[in-house]
CSV table of C-alpha atoms and ligand atoms in Angstrom, one decimal:
chain,number,residue,atom,x,y,z
A,1,MET,CA,-40.6,-5.2,-62.7
A,2,SER,CA,-44.0,-4.6,-61.4
A,3,THR,CA,-43.8,-3.0,-57.9
A,4,THR,CA,-47.7,-1.9,-57.4
A,5,SER,CA,-50.0,-3.6,-54.9
A,6,PRO,CA,-53.2,-2.6,-56.3
A,7,GLU,CA,-55.5,-3.6,-53.1
A,8,TYR,CA,-53.8,-0.5,-51.6
A,9,SER,CA,-55.7,2.5,-50.4
A,10,PRO,CA,-55.5,5.0,-53.3
A,11,THR,CA,-55.8,7.4,-50.3
A,12,ALA,CA,-52.3,8.5,-48.8
A,13,PRO,CA,-52.4,7.7,-45.2
A,14,PHE,CA,-50.2,11.0,-44.5
A,15,LYS,CA,-50.2,14.6,-45.8
A,16,LEU,CA,-47.4,16.4,-46.4
A,17,GLU,CA,-47.2,20.2,-45.3
A,18,ALA,CA,-46.9,23.3,-47.4
A,19,HIS,CA,-44.6,25.2,-45.2
A,20,PHE,CA,-41.8,26.6,-47.9
A,21,ALA,CA,-44.6,27.4,-50.0
A,22,SER,CA,-46.7,29.2,-47.5
A,23,ALA,CA,-43.8,31.1,-46.0
A,24,LEU,CA,-42.4,32.2,-49.1
A,25,PRO,CA,-44.6,32.3,-51.8
A,26,ALA,CA,-42.6,35.0,-53.8
A,27,MET,CA,-39.9,32.1,-54.3
A,28,ALA,CA,-42.1,29.3,-54.9
A,29,ALA,CA,-44.1,28.9,-58.2
A,30,PRO,CA,-47.1,26.3,-57.7
A,31,TRP,CA,-46.1,23.5,-60.2
A,32,HIS,CA,-46.5,19.4,-61.1
A,33,GLY,CA,-44.7,16.8,-62.1
A,34,GLU,CA,-44.6,15.8,-65.9
A,35,ASP,CA,-46.7,13.0,-67.2
A,36,ALA,CA,-44.4,9.8,-67.1
A,37,PRO,CA,-45.4,7.0,-69.7
A,38,ASP,CA,-44.5,4.0,-67.5
A,39,PRO,CA,-43.5,5.2,-64.2
A,40,GLN,CA,-41.8,2.2,-62.2
A,41,LEU,CA,-40.4,2.5,-58.9
A,42,VAL,CA,-36.8,1.0,-59.0
A,43,ILE,CA,-35.3,1.7,-55.3
A,44,LEU,CA,-37.2,2.5,-52.4
A,45,ASN,CA,-35.2,3.7,-49.1
A,46,GLU,CA,-37.9,2.0,-46.8
A,47,GLU,CA,-35.9,2.5,-43.6
A,48,LEU,CA,-35.9,6.4,-44.6
A,49,ALA,CA,-39.8,6.6,-45.7
A,50,HIS,CA,-40.3,5.0,-42.0
A,51,ARG,CA,-38.4,7.9,-40.5
A,52,LEU,CA,-40.2,10.2,-42.2
A,53,GLY,CA,-43.7,8.7,-41.6
A,54,LEU,CA,-44.5,8.0,-45.4
A,55,ASP,CA,-45.6,4.1,-45.1
A,56,PRO,CA,-43.4,2.5,-47.7
A,57,GLN,CA,-46.3,0.0,-48.8
A,58,TRP,CA,-48.5,2.9,-49.8
A,59,LEU,CA,-45.6,4.6,-51.7
A,60,ARG,CA,-45.1,0.9,-53.8
A,61,SER,CA,-49.0,1.7,-54.5
A,62,GLU,CA,-50.0,2.9,-58.0
A,63,ALA,CA,-51.3,6.0,-55.9
A,64,GLY,CA,-48.0,6.1,-54.1
A,65,ILE,CA,-45.8,6.1,-57.4
A,66,GLN,CA,-48.1,8.6,-58.9
A,67,PHE,CA,-47.2,10.6,-55.6
A,68,LEU,CA,-43.5,10.4,-56.5
A,69,VAL,CA,-43.6,11.7,-59.7
A,70,GLY,CA,-45.7,14.5,-58.8
A,71,LEU,CA,-48.7,13.9,-60.5
A,72,ASN,CA,-50.9,12.7,-57.3
A,73,PRO,CA,-52.3,16.0,-55.8
A,74,GLN,CA,-54.0,14.2,-52.9
A,75,PRO,CA,-51.1,13.8,-50.3
A,76,LEU,CA,-49.8,17.3,-51.5
A,77,THR,CA,-50.7,20.6,-50.6
A,78,LYS,CA,-49.1,22.2,-52.8
A,79,ALA,CA,-46.1,21.3,-54.8
A,80,VAL,CA,-43.5,24.5,-56.0
A,81,ALA,CA,-40.4,24.7,-58.1
A,82,GLN,CA,-38.4,27.0,-55.8
A,83,ALA,CA,-36.5,30.2,-57.2
A,84,TYR,CA,-32.9,30.7,-56.8
A,85,SER,CA,-30.1,32.5,-58.4
A,86,GLY,CA,-26.6,31.0,-58.3
A,87,HIS,CA,-22.7,32.0,-59.1
A,88,GLN,CA,-21.4,29.0,-61.5
A,89,PHE,CA,-17.9,28.6,-61.9
A,90,GLY,CA,-17.8,32.1,-60.6
A,91,GLN,CA,-20.3,33.9,-63.1
A,92,PHE,CA,-23.6,35.1,-61.9
A,93,VAL,CA,-26.8,33.7,-63.0
A,94,ALA,CA,-29.7,35.6,-61.8
A,95,SER,CA,-32.6,33.1,-62.2
A,96,LEU,CA,-31.6,29.6,-62.0
A,97,GLY,CA,-34.3,27.7,-60.0
A,98,ASP,CA,-35.5,24.1,-60.0
A,99,GLY,CA,-35.5,23.6,-63.7
A,100,ARG,CA,-36.1,20.0,-63.1
A,101,ALA,CA,-36.7,19.8,-59.6
A,102,LEU,CA,-39.9,20.6,-57.6
A,103,LEU,CA,-40.6,20.2,-53.9
A,104,LEU,CA,-43.3,18.0,-53.1
A,105,GLY,CA,-44.0,19.1,-49.5
A,106,GLU,CA,-42.3,18.8,-46.2
A,107,ALA,CA,-42.6,15.8,-44.2
A,108,ARG,CA,-42.2,15.8,-40.3
A,109,SER,CA,-40.1,13.0,-39.2
A,110,ALA,CA,-39.5,11.1,-36.0
A,111,ASP,CA,-37.1,13.2,-34.7
A,112,GLY,CA,-39.7,16.3,-34.9
A,113,VAL,CA,-37.5,17.8,-37.6
A,114,LEU,CA,-39.3,19.0,-40.9
A,115,ARG,CA,-37.7,17.5,-44.1
A,116,ASP,CA,-38.2,18.6,-47.6
A,117,ILE,CA,-39.5,15.8,-50.2
A,118,HIS,CA,-38.0,17.2,-53.4
A,119,LEU,CA,-37.8,15.4,-56.8
A,120,LYS,CA,-35.1,16.2,-59.5
A,121,GLY,CA,-36.0,14.7,-62.9
A,122,SER,CA,-39.6,15.6,-63.1
A,123,GLY,CA,-40.1,17.7,-66.1
A,124,ARG,CA,-39.9,21.3,-67.4
A,125,THR,CA,-40.9,24.0,-64.8
A,126,PRO,CA,-41.0,27.5,-65.4
A,127,PHE,CA,-37.1,27.9,-64.2
A,128,SER,CA,-36.1,25.4,-67.3
A,129,ARG,CA,-35.0,27.8,-69.6
A,130,GLY,CA,-34.6,26.0,-72.6
A,131,ALA,CA,-33.8,22.8,-71.3
A,132,ASP,CA,-36.3,19.5,-70.8
A,133,GLY,CA,-36.4,19.2,-67.0
A,134,ARG,CA,-35.5,15.6,-67.2
A,135,SER,CA,-32.8,13.3,-65.4
A,136,ILE,CA,-31.4,10.2,-66.5
A,137,LEU,CA,-30.9,6.9,-64.9
A,138,GLY,CA,-27.2,6.7,-64.3
A,139,PRO,CA,-26.4,10.3,-62.5
A,140,VAL,CA,-29.9,9.8,-60.8
A,141,LEU,CA,-28.5,6.1,-59.2
A,142,ARG,CA,-25.2,7.9,-58.5
A,143,GLU,CA,-26.9,10.0,-56.3
A,144,TYR,CA,-28.9,7.8,-54.6
A,145,LEU,CA,-25.9,5.8,-53.8
A,146,VAL,CA,-23.0,8.2,-52.5
A,147,SER,CA,-25.5,10.3,-50.8
A,148,GLU,CA,-26.7,7.7,-48.6
A,149,ALA,CA,-22.8,6.6,-48.5
A,150,MET,CA,-22.2,9.7,-47.1
A,151,HIS,CA,-25.3,9.6,-44.6
A,152,SER,CA,-23.3,6.5,-43.5
A,153,LEU,CA,-20.2,8.0,-42.9
A,154,GLY,CA,-21.6,10.4,-40.7
A,155,VAL,CA,-21.2,13.4,-43.5
A,156,PRO,CA,-23.8,16.1,-43.4
A,157,THR,CA,-26.0,15.4,-46.7
A,158,THR,CA,-29.2,15.6,-48.6
A,159,ARG,CA,-30.4,11.9,-48.6
A,160,ALA,CA,-32.2,9.4,-51.3
A,161,LEU,CA,-35.9,8.4,-50.9
A,162,ALA,CA,-36.5,6.9,-53.8
A,163,VAL,CA,-35.6,6.1,-57.7
A,164,LEU,CA,-37.8,5.7,-60.3
A,165,THR,CA,-37.8,5.3,-63.9
A,166,THR,CA,-40.6,7.6,-65.9
A,167,GLY,CA,-40.7,5.0,-69.3
A,168,ARG,CA,-39.1,7.8,-71.4
A,169,LYS,CA,-35.9,7.6,-73.4
A,170,ILE,CA,-33.8,10.3,-73.1
A,171,GLN,CA,-31.0,11.3,-75.6
A,172,ARG,CA,-28.2,12.6,-74.0
A,173,GLY,CA,-25.4,11.5,-76.4
A,174,THR,CA,-26.7,8.1,-76.2
A,175,VAL,CA,-30.0,7.1,-75.2
A,176,SER,CA,-30.7,6.6,-71.8
A,177,PRO,CA,-33.4,5.9,-69.4
A,178,GLY,CA,-35.2,8.6,-68.0
A,179,ALA,CA,-35.6,8.7,-64.0
A,180,ILE,CA,-36.4,10.7,-61.1
A,181,LEU,CA,-34.5,11.1,-57.6
A,182,VAL,CA,-36.6,11.6,-54.8
A,183,ARG,CA,-34.5,13.5,-52.3
A,184,VAL,CA,-35.1,14.5,-49.1
A,185,ALA,CA,-33.0,17.4,-46.8
A,186,THR,CA,-33.7,19.5,-43.9
A,187,SER,CA,-34.3,22.4,-46.3
A,188,HIS,CA,-32.9,23.3,-49.7
A,189,ILE,CA,-32.2,26.7,-48.6
A,190,ARG,CA,-29.5,27.6,-51.0
A,191,VAL,CA,-26.6,30.5,-50.8
A,192,GLY,CA,-28.3,31.3,-54.5
A,193,SER,CA,-31.5,31.2,-52.7
A,194,PHE,CA,-30.8,34.5,-50.6
A,195,GLN,CA,-29.2,36.0,-54.0
A,196,TYR,CA,-32.4,35.5,-55.5
A,197,SER,CA,-34.2,36.9,-52.6
A,198,ASN,CA,-32.0,40.0,-52.6
A,199,ILE,CA,-32.4,40.8,-56.1
A,200,ALA,CA,-36.4,40.1,-56.3
A,201,GLY,CA,-37.2,41.0,-53.0
A,202,GLY,CA,-34.6,43.3,-51.3
A,203,VAL,CA,-33.9,43.4,-48.0
A,204,ASP,CA,-37.4,42.3,-47.0
A,205,LEU,CA,-37.8,39.1,-48.9
A,206,SER,CA,-34.3,38.5,-47.6
A,207,GLN,CA,-35.2,38.8,-43.6
A,208,ASP,CA,-38.1,36.4,-44.4
A,209,LEU,CA,-36.0,33.9,-45.7
A,210,ALA,CA,-33.2,34.2,-42.8
A,211,ASN,CA,-36.2,33.7,-40.4
A,212,TYR,CA,-37.7,31.0,-42.0
A,213,ALA,CA,-34.1,29.2,-42.5
A,214,ILE,CA,-33.7,29.9,-39.0
A,215,ILE,CA,-36.8,28.0,-38.4
A,216,ARG,CA,-36.0,25.4,-40.3
A,217,ASN,CA,-32.2,24.8,-40.0
A,218,PHE,CA,-31.5,26.8,-36.6
A,219,PRO,CA,-34.1,26.5,-34.1
A,220,GLU,CA,-31.5,27.0,-31.2
A,221,LEU,CA,-31.9,30.8,-32.3
A,222,ALA,CA,-35.8,31.1,-33.0
A,223,ALA,CA,-36.3,32.8,-29.9
A,224,GLY,CA,-34.7,35.6,-31.6
A,225,LEU,CA,-37.5,35.6,-33.7
A,226,ASP,CA,-39.8,37.6,-31.6
A,227,ASN,CA,-37.7,40.5,-31.4
A,228,PRO,CA,-35.2,40.1,-34.5
A,229,THR,CA,-32.1,42.3,-33.8
A,230,PRO,CA,-28.7,42.7,-35.7
A,231,GLU,CA,-27.1,39.9,-33.4
A,232,LEU,CA,-29.7,37.4,-34.3
A,233,TYR,CA,-28.8,37.6,-38.3
A,234,VAL,CA,-25.1,37.8,-36.9
A,235,SER,CA,-25.5,34.6,-35.2
A,236,LEU,CA,-27.6,33.2,-37.9
A,237,PHE,CA,-24.4,33.9,-40.2
A,238,ARG,CA,-21.9,32.1,-38.2
A,239,ALA,CA,-24.0,29.7,-37.2
A,240,ILE,CA,-24.0,28.9,-41.1
A,241,LEU,CA,-20.2,29.4,-41.1
A,242,ARG,CA,-20.1,26.5,-38.5
A,243,ARG,CA,-21.9,24.1,-40.7
A,244,GLN,CA,-20.0,24.9,-43.8
A,245,ALA,CA,-16.6,23.9,-41.5
A,246,THR,CA,-18.0,21.0,-40.1
A,247,THR,CA,-18.8,19.5,-43.4
A,248,VAL,CA,-15.6,20.5,-45.4
A,249,GLY,CA,-13.8,18.9,-42.5
A,250,LYS,CA,-15.4,15.5,-43.0
A,251,TRP,CA,-15.0,16.0,-46.9
A,252,THR,CA,-11.3,16.7,-46.5
A,253,ARG,CA,-10.7,13.8,-44.0
A,254,LEU,CA,-12.7,11.0,-46.1
A,255,GLY,CA,-10.4,12.5,-49.5
A,256,PHE,CA,-14.0,14.0,-51.1
A,257,VAL,CA,-13.8,16.3,-53.6
A,258,HIS,CA,-17.6,17.6,-54.7
A,259,GLY,CA,-16.6,19.0,-57.9
A,260,ALA,CA,-19.3,21.8,-58.6
A,261,LEU,CA,-19.6,24.1,-55.6
A,262,ASN,CA,-21.2,26.9,-57.0
A,263,THR,CA,-23.6,29.4,-54.9
A,264,ASP,CA,-26.7,27.4,-55.9
A,265,ASN,CA,-25.3,24.1,-55.0
A,266,THR,CA,-24.3,25.3,-51.4
A,267,LEU,CA,-26.9,24.8,-48.6
A,268,ILE,CA,-27.0,26.8,-45.6
A,269,SER,CA,-27.6,23.7,-43.5
A,270,GLY,CA,-24.1,22.8,-44.8
A,271,GLU,CA,-25.7,19.2,-46.1
A,272,THR,CA,-23.4,18.2,-49.2
A,273,ILE,CA,-26.1,18.2,-52.2
A,274,ASP,CA,-25.8,17.6,-56.0
A,275,TYR,CA,-23.5,14.7,-56.4
A,276,GLY,CA,-22.6,15.3,-60.1
A,277,PRO,CA,-19.2,15.2,-60.6
A,278,CYS,CA,-18.3,14.1,-57.3
A,279,ALA,CA,-15.4,11.9,-56.4
A,280,PHE,CA,-13.4,10.2,-53.8
A,281,MET,CA,-9.7,10.6,-54.6
A,282,GLU,CA,-7.5,7.3,-54.0
A,283,ARG,CA,-4.5,9.3,-54.5
A,284,TYR,CA,-4.3,11.8,-51.5
A,285,ARG,CA,-3.3,15.4,-53.4
A,286,GLY,CA,-4.3,19.0,-53.4
A,287,ASP,CA,-4.9,19.5,-57.0
A,288,ALA,CA,-7.4,16.6,-57.5
A,289,LYS,CA,-10.1,17.3,-59.6
A,290,PHE,CA,-12.4,15.4,-61.5
A,291,SER,CA,-14.8,17.4,-63.4
A,292,SER,CA,-14.8,17.3,-67.2
A,293,ILE,CA,-15.9,20.9,-67.2
A,294,ASP,CA,-13.6,22.4,-64.6
A,295,ASN,CA,-11.3,23.9,-66.6
A,296,TYR,CA,-9.6,25.8,-64.3
A,297,SER,CA,-9.5,23.8,-61.3
A,298,ARG,CA,-11.7,26.0,-59.3
A,299,TYR,CA,-13.3,23.3,-57.2
A,300,LYS,CA,-9.9,21.0,-57.0
A,301,PHE,CA,-9.8,19.1,-53.7
A,302,ASP,CA,-7.7,22.0,-51.6
A,303,ASN,CA,-9.8,24.7,-52.8
A,304,GLN,CA,-12.8,23.7,-51.3
A,305,PRO,CA,-12.7,25.5,-47.8
A,306,VAL,CA,-11.3,28.3,-50.0
A,307,ILE,CA,-14.6,28.3,-52.3
A,308,LEU,CA,-17.0,27.7,-49.5
A,309,GLY,CA,-15.8,31.1,-47.9
A,310,TRP,CA,-16.1,33.0,-51.2
A,311,ASN,CA,-19.5,31.2,-51.2
A,312,MET,CA,-20.2,32.7,-47.7
A,313,THR,CA,-19.1,36.0,-48.7
A,314,ARG,CA,-21.7,35.9,-51.8
A,315,LEU,CA,-24.3,35.1,-48.9
A,316,VAL,CA,-22.8,37.6,-46.5
A,317,GLU,CA,-23.4,40.2,-49.0
A,318,THR,CA,-27.4,39.7,-49.2
A,319,LEU,CA,-27.5,39.7,-45.6
A,320,ILE,CA,-25.3,43.3,-44.8
A,321,PRO,CA,-28.5,45.5,-44.2
A,322,LEU,CA,-29.7,43.1,-41.1
A,323,LEU,CA,-26.5,42.7,-39.8
A,324,GLY,CA,-26.1,46.1,-38.2
A,325,ASP,CA,-28.3,49.2,-37.4
A,326,THR,CA,-26.4,51.1,-40.3
A,327,PRO,CA,-24.5,49.7,-43.1
A,328,ASP,CA,-20.9,50.1,-41.5
A,329,GLU,CA,-22.0,48.3,-38.8
A,330,GLY,CA,-23.3,45.7,-40.9
A,331,MET,CA,-20.2,45.5,-43.1
A,332,THR,CA,-18.1,45.5,-39.9
A,333,ALA,CA,-20.1,42.4,-38.4
A,334,ALA,CA,-20.0,40.5,-41.8
A,335,GLN,CA,-16.1,40.9,-42.0
A,336,GLU,CA,-15.6,39.9,-38.4
A,337,ALA,CA,-17.6,36.6,-38.8
A,338,LEU,CA,-15.9,36.0,-42.5
A,339,SER,CA,-12.5,36.6,-41.1
A,340,GLU,CA,-13.1,33.8,-38.5
A,341,PHE,CA,-13.9,31.1,-41.3
A,342,ASP,CA,-10.5,29.9,-42.3
A,343,SER,CA,-9.5,29.0,-38.7
A,344,LEU,CA,-13.0,27.2,-38.2
A,345,CYS,CA,-12.3,25.4,-41.6
A,346,GLU,CA,-8.8,24.3,-40.1
A,347,GLN,CA,-10.5,23.4,-36.6
A,348,ALA,CA,-12.7,21.6,-38.2
A,349,ILE,CA,-10.3,19.3,-40.7
A,350,ALA,CA,-8.0,19.2,-37.9
A,351,GLN,CA,-10.9,17.6,-35.3
A,352,GLU,CA,-11.5,15.1,-37.9
A,353,PHE,CA,-7.9,13.8,-38.4
A,354,ALA,CA,-8.1,13.8,-34.6
A,355,ALA,CA,-10.8,11.2,-34.5
A,356,ALA,CA,-9.6,9.3,-37.5
A,357,LEU,CA,-6.1,8.9,-35.6
A,358,GLY,CA,-8.0,8.3,-32.6
A,359,ILE,CA,-5.8,10.9,-30.7
A,360,ASP,CA,-6.6,14.1,-28.9
A,361,PRO,CA,-7.2,17.2,-31.2
A,362,ALA,CA,-4.4,19.0,-29.1
A,363,GLU,CA,-2.0,16.8,-31.0
A,364,SER,CA,-1.7,19.4,-33.4
A,365,GLU,CA,1.7,18.6,-34.0
A,366,VAL,CA,1.2,14.9,-34.8
A,367,ILE,CA,-1.7,16.0,-36.8
A,368,ALA,CA,0.0,18.2,-38.8
A,369,HIS,CA,2.6,15.9,-39.8
A,370,PHE,CA,-0.2,13.5,-40.8
A,371,ARG,CA,-1.6,15.8,-43.2
A,372,GLN,CA,2.1,16.9,-44.6
A,373,LEU,CA,2.8,13.1,-45.5
A,374,LEU,CA,-0.3,12.6,-46.8
A,375,TYR,CA,0.9,15.1,-49.3
A,376,GLN,CA,4.1,13.9,-49.9
A,377,TYR,CA,3.2,10.1,-50.5
A,378,ASN,CA,-0.3,10.6,-51.9
A,379,PRO,CA,-1.7,7.2,-50.4
A,380,ASP,CA,-5.5,5.7,-50.9
A,381,ILE,CA,-6.4,7.8,-47.2
A,382,THR,CA,-9.1,5.0,-46.5
A,383,THR,CA,-6.7,2.1,-46.9
A,384,LEU,CA,-3.8,3.9,-44.6
A,385,LEU,CA,-6.6,4.8,-41.9
A,386,ARG,CA,-7.4,1.1,-41.6
A,387,CYS,CA,-4.2,-0.2,-41.8
A,388,LEU,CA,-3.6,2.4,-38.7
A,389,THR,CA,-6.9,1.1,-37.4
A,390,ASP,CA,-6.3,-2.9,-38.0
A,391,ASN,CA,-2.5,-2.8,-36.7
A,392,THR,CA,-1.5,-4.0,-40.0
A,393,ALA,CA,1.5,-2.6,-42.3
A,394,PRO,CA,1.2,1.0,-43.8
A,395,PRO,CA,1.7,2.3,-46.9
A,396,ALA,CA,4.9,3.6,-47.8
A,397,GLY,CA,6.3,6.7,-46.0
A,398,PHE,CA,3.9,6.0,-43.1
A,399,GLU,CA,6.0,3.5,-41.2
A,400,PHE,CA,7.7,5.6,-38.9
A,401,PHE,CA,5.2,7.7,-38.6
A,402,ALA,CA,2.7,4.8,-37.5
A,403,HIS,CA,5.5,3.9,-35.1
A,404,THR,CA,5.5,7.3,-33.3
A,405,TRP,CA,1.6,7.4,-33.6
A,406,LYS,CA,1.5,4.5,-31.6
A,407,THR,CA,2.9,5.8,-28.4
A,408,LEU,CA,0.0,8.0,-27.8
A,409,ASP,CA,-1.8,5.3,-27.1
A,410,PRO,CA,-4.8,5.9,-29.6
A,411,ASP,CA,-8.1,5.0,-29.5
A,412,ILE,CA,-8.7,2.2,-31.6
A,413,GLU,CA,-12.2,1.2,-31.1
A,414,ALA,CA,-13.2,4.9,-31.4
A,415,MET,CA,-11.4,4.4,-34.7
A,416,ARG,CA,-13.3,1.6,-35.9
A,417,THR,CA,-16.5,3.8,-35.6
A,418,VAL,CA,-15.1,6.5,-37.8
A,419,ASN,CA,-12.7,5.2,-40.6
A,420,PRO,CA,-14.6,3.2,-43.6
A,421,ILE,CA,-13.5,0.1,-45.0
A,422,PHE,CA,-16.0,0.6,-47.9
A,423,ILE,CA,-16.5,4.0,-49.3
A,424,PRO,CA,-18.0,4.1,-53.2
A,425,ARG,CA,-15.0,3.9,-55.2
A,426,ASN,CA,-15.0,5.5,-58.9
A,427,HIS,CA,-14.3,2.0,-60.5
A,428,LEU,CA,-16.8,0.4,-58.6
A,429,VAL,CA,-19.5,3.1,-58.8
A,430,GLU,CA,-18.8,3.2,-62.2
A,431,ALA,CA,-19.4,-0.5,-63.2
A,432,ALA,CA,-22.5,-0.7,-61.0
A,433,LEU,CA,-24.2,2.1,-62.8
A,434,SER,CA,-23.3,0.9,-66.2
A,435,GLN,CA,-24.8,-2.3,-65.2
A,436,ALA,CA,-27.8,-0.9,-63.4
A,437,VAL,CA,-28.5,0.9,-66.7
A,438,GLU,CA,-28.7,-1.9,-68.8
A,439,GLY,CA,-31.1,-3.5,-66.3
A,440,ASP,CA,-29.0,-5.3,-64.1
A,441,PHE,CA,-29.1,-4.0,-60.5
A,442,ASN,CA,-26.9,-6.5,-58.7
A,443,ALA,CA,-23.9,-4.9,-58.7
A,444,PHE,CA,-25.6,-1.6,-57.3
A,445,HIS,CA,-27.2,-3.5,-54.5
A,446,GLU,CA,-24.1,-5.1,-53.3
A,447,LEU,CA,-22.3,-1.8,-53.5
A,448,LEU,CA,-25.0,-0.2,-51.6
A,449,ALA,CA,-25.3,-2.3,-48.8
A,450,ALA,CA,-21.5,-1.8,-48.5
A,451,VAL,CA,-21.4,1.6,-48.4
A,452,CYS,CA,-24.6,1.9,-46.2
A,453,ASP,CA,-22.5,-0.1,-43.5
A,454,PRO,CA,-19.2,1.4,-44.0
A,455,PHE,CA,-17.6,0.4,-40.7
A,456,ASN,CA,-18.8,-3.3,-40.8
A,457,PRO,CA,-16.3,-6.0,-42.6
A,458,ASP,CA,-18.7,-8.2,-43.3
A,459,ALA,CA,-20.9,-5.7,-45.3
A,460,GLY,CA,-19.4,-6.7,-48.5
A,461,SER,CA,-16.8,-8.7,-50.1
A,462,ALA,CA,-13.1,-8.3,-50.5
A,463,GLU,CA,-13.4,-6.8,-54.2
A,464,LEU,CA,-15.5,-3.7,-52.7
A,465,HIS,CA,-12.5,-3.1,-50.3
A,466,GLY,CA,-9.2,-1.7,-52.5
A,467,PRO,CA,-8.6,1.6,-54.4
A,468,SER,CA,-9.3,1.1,-58.3
A,469,PRO,CA,-6.6,-0.7,-60.8
A,470,ASP,CA,-3.4,1.3,-61.3
A,471,GLY,CA,-4.0,4.0,-64.0
A,472,PHE,CA,-7.5,4.0,-63.5
A,473,GLU,CA,-7.5,7.5,-61.3
A,474,GLU,CA,-5.3,9.2,-63.8
A,475,ASP,CA,-7.8,9.3,-66.3
A,476,TYR,CA,-10.9,9.7,-64.3
A,477,MET,CA,-13.2,11.7,-65.3
A,478,THR,CA,-16.6,12.9,-64.1
A,479,PHE,CA,-19.5,14.4,-65.8
A,480,CYS,CA,-22.4,17.0,-64.4
A,481,GLY,CA,-24.5,14.3,-66.2
A,482,THR,CA,-27.6,16.2,-66.8
B,1,AMP,P1,-27.2,21.5,-61.4
B,1,AMP,O1,-26.4,21.5,-62.1
B,1,AMP,O2,-27.8,20.3,-61.1
B,1,AMP,O3,-26.9,22.0,-60.1
B,1,AMP,O4,-28.4,22.8,-62.2
B,1,AMP,C1,-27.9,23.7,-62.4
B,1,AMP,C2,-29.2,24.6,-62.7
B,1,AMP,O5,-29.6,23.8,-64.2
B,1,AMP,C3,-30.2,24.3,-61.9
B,1,AMP,O6,-31.1,25.6,-62.2
B,1,AMP,C4,-31.3,23.3,-62.7
B,1,AMP,O7,-32.5,23.4,-62.4
B,1,AMP,C5,-30.9,23.4,-64.3
B,1,AMP,N1,-30.9,22.4,-65.0
B,1,AMP,C6,-29.8,21.2,-65.1
B,1,AMP,N2,-30.3,20.3,-65.8
B,1,AMP,C7,-31.4,20.7,-66.1
B,1,AMP,C8,-32.4,20.1,-67.4
B,1,AMP,N3,-32.1,18.6,-68.0
B,1,AMP,N4,-33.5,20.9,-67.2
B,1,AMP,C9,-34.0,21.8,-66.7
B,1,AMP,N5,-33.2,22.3,-66.1
B,1,AMP,C10,-32.1,22.0,-65.9
B,2,MG,MG1,-27.7,22.5,-58.5
């Protein structure tokens, strides 16, 4: 597929900023993408490109494609690989970092917010350790599809600007096309970024990172940067906790299992990141886990608020000297804030279910009863909530609930805007990806169109509505796919 338009100017009509690279050079290794033998643009998210001020027509040009693989230095000021640490399945790894990723720079979008333009699969970096720095097409397309679906569902998430193939063949058990995902986020500051700053530069570097996080993700606190006090950093930590709670509230209502909530995969912005072993469950149950490597079910569905609390504890450990005038004061402030996390999550979850049921969050008994029935009858929650929305017969076990719930006069119109018809169902995603990797993108685009307009019954065909065939979910397993 030829996507270049040679007549278009080689000079980019925009310039990225190098905000992170200038503010935190100790956490940014200047780098560039690896040469790609035959780079091709496979998907471009034109709507997002426009919002970011990145001319889509130029992105399709030869120079634009070189930019999107991290090789055209001209619209960049300084691409970098970011340093970070991380607890992976509970084990601390001090030096992780962008082993196959690059922060090209930041673009100022129409809403005035600076957003990272980030590549995944762009080749080896100083953080690659023994690995090849590359990604393959299937997992890259999965991340594109699921992250854009999550965005359309109103879940805080990184987004996807483009997918490119590199022209390389990559051996991962079988041979797959090499690919790059161009990812967009309000920042890539992870819990693991603070773990790194703490080790590499102590409290001074952690403070620089915290200040930077305020500028990028919590501008409502920026006035405090003129005269930083412990209260400022306590407010920052509390704001980060609220973001995590909001996000996990949405995952819980949608039945989303992230699958790899390592501290390096938890952004302080609350945006969901890294769609590797994730899945939407079709039988609502607390022990749902799909990841092939999550042997102890650390990241099972019910554990997500617990694990985020654990990750937040790892985060606050790096901030204690900033949270009080003495270590004791810092520790007390940290514990106070952390002790509220469970109830923040509970409130966020209850609020999500209230919205899904079109009722007041104060109806706590109805909401608790509904959640108890979910665990008792394990329905497909997407279908169930649409049955309630559309006034069709609810699945087994919910008849009596539906009857009493209706007496609360639920706001059906509001329910239509939060309860999706289309989600990236596992069997559909797998079928679309395996066809796409063979060169047939029809199913992928059909599914993408539906999940990006999830509340509109006309956005996709009836085959994209319901859960997978019987037996599919029991055996369904996801892979990091690196
Ligand atoms: P992830 O599982 O994608 O969250 O990645 C965890 C860590 O492993 C990060 O530091 C990645 O950069 C690194 N990593 C994963 N796959 C590769 C690869 N193929 N080459 C180099 N680094 C990788
Ligand atoms: Mg990661």
